[in-house]
PDB file of C-alpha atoms and ligand atoms in Angstrom:
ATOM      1  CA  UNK A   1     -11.243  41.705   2.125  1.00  0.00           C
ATOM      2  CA  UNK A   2     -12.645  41.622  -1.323  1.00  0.00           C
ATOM      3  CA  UNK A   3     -13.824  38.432  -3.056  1.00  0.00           C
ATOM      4  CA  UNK A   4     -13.432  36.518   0.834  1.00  0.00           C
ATOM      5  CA  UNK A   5     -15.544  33.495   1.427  1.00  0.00           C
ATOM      6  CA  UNK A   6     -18.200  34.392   3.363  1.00  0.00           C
ATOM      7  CA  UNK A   7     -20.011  31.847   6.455  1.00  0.00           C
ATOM      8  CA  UNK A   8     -23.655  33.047   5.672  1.00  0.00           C
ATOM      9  CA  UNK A   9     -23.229  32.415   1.742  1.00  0.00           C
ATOM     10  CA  UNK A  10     -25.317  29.332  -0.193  1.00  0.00           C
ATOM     11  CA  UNK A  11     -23.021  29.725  -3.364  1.00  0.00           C
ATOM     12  CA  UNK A  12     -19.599  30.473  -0.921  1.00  0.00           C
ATOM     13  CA  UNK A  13     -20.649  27.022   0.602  1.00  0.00           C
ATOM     14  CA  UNK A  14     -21.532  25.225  -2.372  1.00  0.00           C
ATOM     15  CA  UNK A  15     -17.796  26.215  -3.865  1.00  0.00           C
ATOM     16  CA  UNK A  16     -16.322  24.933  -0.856  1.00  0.00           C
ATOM     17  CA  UNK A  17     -18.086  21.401  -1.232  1.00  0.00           C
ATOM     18  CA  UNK A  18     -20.177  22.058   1.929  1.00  0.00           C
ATOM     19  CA  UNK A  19     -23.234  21.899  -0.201  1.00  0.00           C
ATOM     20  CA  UNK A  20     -24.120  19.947  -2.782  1.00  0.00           C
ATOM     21  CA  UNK A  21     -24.930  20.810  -6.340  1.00  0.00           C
ATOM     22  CA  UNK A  22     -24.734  19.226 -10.062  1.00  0.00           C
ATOM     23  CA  UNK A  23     -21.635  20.605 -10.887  1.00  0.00           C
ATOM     24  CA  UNK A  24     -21.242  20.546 -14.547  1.00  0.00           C
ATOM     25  CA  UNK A  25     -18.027  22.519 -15.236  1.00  0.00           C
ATOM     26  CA  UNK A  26     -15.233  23.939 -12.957  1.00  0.00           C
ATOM     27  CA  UNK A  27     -12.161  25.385 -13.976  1.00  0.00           C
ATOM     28  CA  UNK A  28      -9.392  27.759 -11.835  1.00  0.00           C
ATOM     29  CA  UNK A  29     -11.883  30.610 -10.685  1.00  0.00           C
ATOM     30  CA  UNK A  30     -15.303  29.265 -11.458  1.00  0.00           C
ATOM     31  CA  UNK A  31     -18.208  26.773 -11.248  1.00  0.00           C
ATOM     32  CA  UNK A  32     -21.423  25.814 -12.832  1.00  0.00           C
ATOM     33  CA  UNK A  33     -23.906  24.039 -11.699  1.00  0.00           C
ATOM     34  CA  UNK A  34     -27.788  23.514 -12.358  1.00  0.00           C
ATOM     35  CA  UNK A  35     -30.163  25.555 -11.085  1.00  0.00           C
ATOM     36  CA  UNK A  36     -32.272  23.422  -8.130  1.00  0.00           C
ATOM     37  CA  UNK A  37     -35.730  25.393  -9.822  1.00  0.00           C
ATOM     38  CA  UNK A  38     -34.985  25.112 -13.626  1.00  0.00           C
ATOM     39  CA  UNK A  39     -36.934  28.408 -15.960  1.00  0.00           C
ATOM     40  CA  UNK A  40     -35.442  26.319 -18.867  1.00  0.00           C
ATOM     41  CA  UNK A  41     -34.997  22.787 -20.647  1.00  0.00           C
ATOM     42  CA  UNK A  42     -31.141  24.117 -19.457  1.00  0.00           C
ATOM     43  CA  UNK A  43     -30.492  26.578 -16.677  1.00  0.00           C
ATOM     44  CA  UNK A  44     -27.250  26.521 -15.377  1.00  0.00           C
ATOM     45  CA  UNK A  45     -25.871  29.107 -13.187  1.00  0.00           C
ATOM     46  CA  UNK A  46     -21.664  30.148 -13.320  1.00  0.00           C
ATOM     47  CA  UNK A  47     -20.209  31.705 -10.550  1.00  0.00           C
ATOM     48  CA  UNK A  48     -17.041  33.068  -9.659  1.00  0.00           C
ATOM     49  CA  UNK A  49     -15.456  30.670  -6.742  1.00  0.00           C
ATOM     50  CA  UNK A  50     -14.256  34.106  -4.955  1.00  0.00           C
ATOM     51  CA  UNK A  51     -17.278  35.913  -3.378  1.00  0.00           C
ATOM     52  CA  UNK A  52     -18.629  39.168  -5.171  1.00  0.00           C
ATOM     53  CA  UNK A  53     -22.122  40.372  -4.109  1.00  0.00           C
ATOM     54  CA  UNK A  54     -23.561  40.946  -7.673  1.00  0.00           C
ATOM     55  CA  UNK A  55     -22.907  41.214 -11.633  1.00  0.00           C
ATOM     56  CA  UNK A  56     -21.287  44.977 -10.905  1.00  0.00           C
ATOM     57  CA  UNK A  57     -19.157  44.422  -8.070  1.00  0.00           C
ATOM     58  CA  UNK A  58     -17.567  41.289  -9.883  1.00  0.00           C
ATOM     59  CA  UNK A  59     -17.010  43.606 -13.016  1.00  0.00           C
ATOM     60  CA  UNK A  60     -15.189  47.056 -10.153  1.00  0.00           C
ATOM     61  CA  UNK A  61     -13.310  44.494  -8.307  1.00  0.00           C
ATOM     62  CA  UNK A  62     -12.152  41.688 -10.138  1.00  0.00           C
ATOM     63  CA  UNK A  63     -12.314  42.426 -14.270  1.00  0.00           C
ATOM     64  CA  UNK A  64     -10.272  39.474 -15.249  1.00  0.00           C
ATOM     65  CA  UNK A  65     -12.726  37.075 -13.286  1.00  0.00           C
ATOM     66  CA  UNK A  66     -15.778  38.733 -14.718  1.00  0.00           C
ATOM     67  CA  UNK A  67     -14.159  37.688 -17.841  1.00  0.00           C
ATOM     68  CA  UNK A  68     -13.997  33.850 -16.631  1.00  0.00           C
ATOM     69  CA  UNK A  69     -17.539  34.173 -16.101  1.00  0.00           C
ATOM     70  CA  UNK A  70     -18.682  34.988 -19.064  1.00  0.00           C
ATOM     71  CA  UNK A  71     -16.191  32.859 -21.338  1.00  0.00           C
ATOM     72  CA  UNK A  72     -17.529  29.748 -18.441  1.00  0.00           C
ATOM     73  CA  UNK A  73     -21.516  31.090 -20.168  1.00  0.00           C
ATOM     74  CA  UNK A  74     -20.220  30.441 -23.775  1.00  0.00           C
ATOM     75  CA  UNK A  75     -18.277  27.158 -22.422  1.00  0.00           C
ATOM     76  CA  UNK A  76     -21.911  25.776 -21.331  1.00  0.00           C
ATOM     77  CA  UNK A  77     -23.783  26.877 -23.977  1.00  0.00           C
ATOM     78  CA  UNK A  78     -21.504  24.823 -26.117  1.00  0.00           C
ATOM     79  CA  UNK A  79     -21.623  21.832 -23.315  1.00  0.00           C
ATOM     80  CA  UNK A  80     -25.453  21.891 -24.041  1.00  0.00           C
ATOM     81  CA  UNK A  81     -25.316  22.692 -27.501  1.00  0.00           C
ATOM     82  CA  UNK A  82     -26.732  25.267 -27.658  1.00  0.00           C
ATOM     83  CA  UNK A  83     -26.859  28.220 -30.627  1.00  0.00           C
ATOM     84  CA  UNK A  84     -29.224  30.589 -29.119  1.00  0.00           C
ATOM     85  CA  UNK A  85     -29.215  31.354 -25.386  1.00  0.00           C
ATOM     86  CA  UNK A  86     -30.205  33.883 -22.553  1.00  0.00           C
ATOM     87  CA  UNK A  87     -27.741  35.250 -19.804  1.00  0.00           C
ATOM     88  CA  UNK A  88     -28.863  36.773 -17.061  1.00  0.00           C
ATOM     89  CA  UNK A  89     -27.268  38.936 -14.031  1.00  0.00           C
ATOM     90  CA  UNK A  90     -30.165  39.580 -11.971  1.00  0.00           C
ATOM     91  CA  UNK A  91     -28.731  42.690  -9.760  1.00  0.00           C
ATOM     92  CA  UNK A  92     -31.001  44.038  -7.022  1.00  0.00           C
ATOM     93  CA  UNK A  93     -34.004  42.666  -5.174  1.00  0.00           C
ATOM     94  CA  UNK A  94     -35.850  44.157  -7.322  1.00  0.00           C
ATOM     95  CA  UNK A  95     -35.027  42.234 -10.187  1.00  0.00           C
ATOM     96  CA  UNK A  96     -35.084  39.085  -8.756  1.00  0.00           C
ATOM     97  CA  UNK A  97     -31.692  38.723  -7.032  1.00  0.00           C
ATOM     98  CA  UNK A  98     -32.026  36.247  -4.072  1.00  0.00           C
ATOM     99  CA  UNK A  99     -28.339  34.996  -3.833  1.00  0.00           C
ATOM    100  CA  UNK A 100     -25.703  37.773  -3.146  1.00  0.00           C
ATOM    101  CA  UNK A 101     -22.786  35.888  -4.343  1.00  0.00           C
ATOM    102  CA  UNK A 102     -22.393  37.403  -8.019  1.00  0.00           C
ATOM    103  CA  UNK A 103     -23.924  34.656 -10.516  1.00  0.00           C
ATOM    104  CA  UNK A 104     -24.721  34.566 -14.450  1.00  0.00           C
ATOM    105  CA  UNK A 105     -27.952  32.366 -15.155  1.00  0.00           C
ATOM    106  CA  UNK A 106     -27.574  30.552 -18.740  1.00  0.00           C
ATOM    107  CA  UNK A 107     -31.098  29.915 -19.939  1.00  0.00           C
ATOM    108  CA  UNK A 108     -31.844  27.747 -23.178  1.00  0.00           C
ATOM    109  CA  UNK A 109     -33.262  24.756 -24.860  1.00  0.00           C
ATOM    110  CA  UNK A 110     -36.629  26.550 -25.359  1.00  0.00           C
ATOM    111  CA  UNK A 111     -37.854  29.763 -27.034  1.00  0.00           C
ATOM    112  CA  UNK A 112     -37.147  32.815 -25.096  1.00  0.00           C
ATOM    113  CA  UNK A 113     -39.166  35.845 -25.298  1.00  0.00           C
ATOM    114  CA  UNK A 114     -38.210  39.228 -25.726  1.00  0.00           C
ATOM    115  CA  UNK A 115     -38.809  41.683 -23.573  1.00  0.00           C
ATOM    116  CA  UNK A 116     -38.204  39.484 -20.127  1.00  0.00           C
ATOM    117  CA  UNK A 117     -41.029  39.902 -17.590  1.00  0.00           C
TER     118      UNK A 117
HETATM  119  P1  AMP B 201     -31.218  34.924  -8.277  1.00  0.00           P
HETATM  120  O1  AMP B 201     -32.688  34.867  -7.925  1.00  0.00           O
HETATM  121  O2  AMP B 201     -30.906  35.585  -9.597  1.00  0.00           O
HETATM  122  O3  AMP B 201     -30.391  35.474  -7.118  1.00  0.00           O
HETATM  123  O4  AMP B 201     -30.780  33.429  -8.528  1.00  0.00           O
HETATM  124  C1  AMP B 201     -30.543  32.519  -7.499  1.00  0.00           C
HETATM  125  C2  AMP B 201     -30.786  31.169  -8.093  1.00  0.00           C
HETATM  126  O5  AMP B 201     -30.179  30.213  -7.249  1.00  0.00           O
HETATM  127  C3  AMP B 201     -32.272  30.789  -8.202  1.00  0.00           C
HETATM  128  O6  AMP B 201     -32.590  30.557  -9.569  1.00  0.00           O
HETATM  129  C4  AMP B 201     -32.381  29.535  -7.347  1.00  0.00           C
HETATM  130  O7  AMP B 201     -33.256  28.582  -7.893  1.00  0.00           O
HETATM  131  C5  AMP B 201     -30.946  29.049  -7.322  1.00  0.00           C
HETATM  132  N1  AMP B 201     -30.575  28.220  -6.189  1.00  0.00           N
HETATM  133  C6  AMP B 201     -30.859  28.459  -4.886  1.00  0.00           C
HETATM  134  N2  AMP B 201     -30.315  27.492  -4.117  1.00  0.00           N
HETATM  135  C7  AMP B 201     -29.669  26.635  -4.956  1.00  0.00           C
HETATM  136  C8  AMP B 201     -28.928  25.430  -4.769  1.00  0.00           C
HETATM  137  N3  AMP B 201     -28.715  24.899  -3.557  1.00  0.00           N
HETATM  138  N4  AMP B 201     -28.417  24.808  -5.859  1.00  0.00           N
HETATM  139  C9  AMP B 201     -28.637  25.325  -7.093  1.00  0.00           C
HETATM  140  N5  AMP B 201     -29.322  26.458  -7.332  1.00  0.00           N
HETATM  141  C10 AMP B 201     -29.837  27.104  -6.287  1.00  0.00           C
HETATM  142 ZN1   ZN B 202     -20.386  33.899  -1.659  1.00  0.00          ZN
END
């Protein structure tokens, strides 16, 4: 079913405590935690605690949780205190997406370019 933990997932297992991570917010329906290979003074990844493979299939099968995801991005951004910031869904392998378990990357603490490589 939809949104189901999954046994070969790193962020399914890190929810479920079975991995650890520098958790540095949780509420209801999602976590953040730092990212183990930081592109930032802050990088922070939130995730939705239900399983969704990517950024669109979050958005078609659970809308409200999408939601919690991106209020969670605004939530660490002012945790970190930060006024500018990136956020980044990478969707596809061919834009960098390694972990199939949907997950917003909040980048900041440092200029960011514009246009991304
Ligand atoms: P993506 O490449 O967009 O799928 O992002 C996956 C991110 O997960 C990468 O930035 C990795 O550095 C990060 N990552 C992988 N394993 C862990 C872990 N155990 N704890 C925290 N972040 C992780
Ligand atoms: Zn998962």
């Amino acid at each position: 079913m939809t949104g189901e933990p999954q046994d070969d997932c790193l962020f399914c297992k890190i929810v479920a405590g079975q991995i650890p991570a520098t958790i540095v917010r949780e509420t209801d329906t999602t976590v953040a935690f730092r990212d183990i290979n930081l592109q930032a003074p802050t990088h922070v990844l939130v995730i939705p605690k239900a399983h969704h493979k990517d950024a669109a299939a979050l958005a078609a099968e659970a809308p409200q949780l999408a939601a919690d995801v991106l209020r969670e991005t605004q939530a660490v951004a002012d945790d970190e205190k930060l006024d500018s910031y990136r956020i980044v869904f990478n969707t596809g392998s061919g834009a960098g997406q390694t972990v199939w378990h949907a997950h917003a990357h909040v980048l900041g603490g440092r200029g960011l370019e514009w246009p991304p490589g």
